[in-house]
XYZ file of C-alpha atoms in Angstrom:
208
model
C 31.657 218.570 247.265
C 32.756 221.872 248.760
C 31.983 225.061 246.893
C 34.735 226.477 244.683
C 37.192 228.739 246.418
C 36.206 231.801 244.382
C 32.876 233.552 243.902
C 30.718 232.436 241.009
C 30.723 235.892 239.412
C 33.691 236.555 237.085
C 36.771 238.058 238.704
C 38.072 241.434 237.579
C 41.246 241.341 235.510
C 43.410 242.534 238.403
C 41.837 239.986 240.742
C 42.496 237.210 238.209
C 46.119 238.281 237.964
C 46.496 238.324 241.738
C 44.879 234.905 242.050
C 47.278 233.464 239.478
C 50.246 235.116 241.199
C 49.200 233.462 244.450
C 48.855 230.070 242.746
C 52.252 230.388 241.062
C 53.869 231.437 244.344
C 52.147 228.617 246.215
C 53.447 226.084 243.704
C 57.004 227.349 244.290
C 56.670 227.431 248.082
C 55.011 224.019 248.288
C 57.594 222.519 245.926
C 60.264 223.687 248.376
C 58.616 223.193 251.774
C 55.603 220.932 251.180
C 52.605 221.483 253.449
C 54.864 223.247 255.945
C 54.779 226.344 253.722
C 52.863 229.150 255.433
C 50.310 231.498 253.904
C 52.478 234.478 254.937
C 55.400 233.004 252.994
C 53.206 232.491 249.945
C 51.976 236.089 250.133
C 55.563 237.330 250.310
C 56.597 235.197 247.360
C 53.608 236.461 245.351
C 54.315 240.065 246.424
C 50.729 240.548 247.593
C 49.237 241.146 251.010
C 48.300 238.117 253.066
C 44.708 239.366 252.953
C 44.755 238.902 249.181
C 45.797 235.286 249.645
C 42.962 234.606 252.104
C 40.457 236.472 249.927
C 41.002 233.963 247.140
C 41.848 230.936 249.291
C 40.361 231.030 252.817
C 42.359 227.989 253.946
C 45.538 226.201 252.975
C 43.392 223.233 251.930
C 41.475 225.468 249.501
C 44.787 226.563 248.015
C 46.025 222.988 247.674
C 42.703 222.012 246.089
C 43.147 224.780 243.500
C 46.624 223.437 242.740
C 45.136 219.941 242.467
C 42.567 221.247 239.972
C 45.402 222.728 237.922
C 47.339 219.449 238.227
C 44.450 217.446 236.792
C 43.910 219.974 234.016
C 47.537 219.321 233.051
C 46.998 215.573 233.500
C 44.092 215.799 231.074
C 46.326 217.571 228.548
C 48.908 214.797 228.956
C 46.303 212.100 228.412
C 44.937 213.782 225.289
C 48.446 214.237 223.913
C 49.132 210.546 224.601
C 46.206 209.602 222.367
C 48.175 211.105 219.468
C 51.096 208.700 220.065
C 50.864 205.851 217.562
C 52.437 203.121 219.703
C 49.804 202.041 222.294
C 52.352 201.069 224.959
C 54.386 204.248 224.534
C 51.158 206.238 224.755
C 50.055 204.554 227.985
C 53.447 204.405 229.698
C 54.292 207.932 228.570
C 51.136 209.219 230.214
C 51.943 207.412 233.485
C 55.496 208.801 233.499
C 54.274 212.294 232.680
C 51.661 212.238 235.418
C 54.236 211.054 237.946
C 56.621 213.823 236.901
C 53.886 216.437 237.374
C 53.258 215.103 240.859
C 56.961 215.202 241.685
C 57.127 218.905 240.774
C 55.073 219.858 243.822
C 55.686 218.330 247.248
C 52.333 219.528 248.558
C 50.494 217.575 245.879
C 52.683 214.521 246.466
C 51.860 214.775 250.172
C 48.181 215.262 249.376
C 48.147 212.238 247.072
C 49.694 210.141 249.842
C 47.750 211.538 252.816
C 44.514 213.033 251.410
C 43.509 210.892 248.427
C 39.911 212.078 248.888
C 40.926 215.629 247.963
C 42.816 214.444 244.887
C 39.909 212.203 243.925
C 37.515 215.160 244.090
C 39.794 217.163 241.784
C 40.054 214.224 239.367
C 36.271 213.867 239.350
C 35.907 217.580 238.550
C 38.359 217.194 235.652
C 36.347 214.275 234.325
C 33.052 216.149 234.611
C 34.462 219.233 232.877
C 36.763 217.628 230.306
C 36.011 213.898 230.062
C 39.297 213.024 231.794
C 38.285 209.506 232.864
C 36.970 208.696 229.395
C 40.290 209.738 227.860
C 42.155 207.460 230.271
C 39.782 204.584 229.504
C 40.566 205.019 225.813
C 44.314 204.868 226.503
C 43.865 201.717 228.575
C 41.552 199.980 226.102
C 43.820 200.771 223.167
C 46.868 199.301 224.928
C 44.921 196.226 226.008
C 43.486 195.697 222.520
C 47.024 195.830 221.128
C 48.042 193.103 223.585
C 50.687 195.220 225.328
C 48.934 196.056 228.622
C 47.819 193.301 230.964
C 44.064 192.748 230.511
C 43.191 193.009 234.214
C 44.500 196.580 234.562
C 41.695 199.019 235.380
C 41.190 202.772 235.509
C 40.991 202.586 239.321
C 44.599 201.382 239.406
C 45.957 204.739 238.186
C 45.237 206.770 241.360
C 46.700 203.914 243.425
C 49.898 204.154 241.379
C 50.075 207.922 241.830
C 49.398 207.755 245.583
C 52.139 205.155 245.995
C 54.598 207.229 243.999
C 53.608 210.313 245.992
C 54.665 208.545 249.190
C 58.076 207.775 247.685
C 58.476 211.278 246.281
C 58.008 212.991 249.637
C 60.550 210.622 251.217
C 63.200 212.374 249.079
C 64.987 209.135 248.289
C 65.034 207.887 251.874
C 63.374 204.626 250.860
C 63.839 204.317 247.127
C 64.280 206.245 243.911
C 60.670 206.635 242.791
C 61.652 206.640 239.115
C 63.287 203.221 239.549
C 60.142 201.874 241.215
C 57.974 203.365 238.466
C 59.939 201.531 235.770
C 59.619 198.265 237.710
C 55.906 198.898 238.038
C 55.501 199.578 234.315
C 57.316 196.338 233.511
C 54.791 194.538 235.716
C 51.912 196.105 233.799
C 52.958 194.690 230.465
C 50.824 191.933 229.036
C 52.133 188.481 229.886
C 52.776 189.196 233.562
C 52.450 185.883 235.391
C 50.620 186.721 238.608
C 46.889 187.318 238.676
C 45.951 190.601 240.325
C 43.663 190.895 243.356
C 40.666 193.210 242.855
C 41.280 196.982 242.805
C 40.400 199.307 245.668
C 37.399 201.592 245.793
C 35.955 202.551 242.434
C 36.356 206.064 241.137
C 33.196 208.153 241.496
C 30.944 208.632 238.512
C 28.184 211.163 237.974
């Protein structure tokens, strides 16, 4: 995996503030323009010099990866909050809806999920290594399956496939379908008692 986009030594307080300003500005610019947003535009939005942007994020991909790391940190928070929901189906489906909404907030991440799943997978793996993200998701899945509300052949590896598919619909801006409508259809198909047997999932998620 590529080295982090910042030095290993702690950043000074002003450098941390500038880095966060760049990330916040990038999120706004990418939400508006997707991957077409330029580093100069992000610098202007953050009210910092373009050199400051490149000092923290040498490439646009490094910047998107940092946003992906933040996305999965928020995903992890969603998953942990879902564990506190008493109803197993509401916990599972609420997490899926919340994760899809987070993705929809930023076109660059939706584009990345659709076009660069390897980058998103690396960020998800980092979240699991640092916070136990995958284990939390496994608990949500197992609890719903044990309660008989989630089809028993659903697997952890199906979640990134769902998000990548929704990302493709989100960046179409309704040209093909309302992604929220498709998500609700998909969730109905995940309920226990669905009639069709599933084919095997795609590639497994990486593990340490």
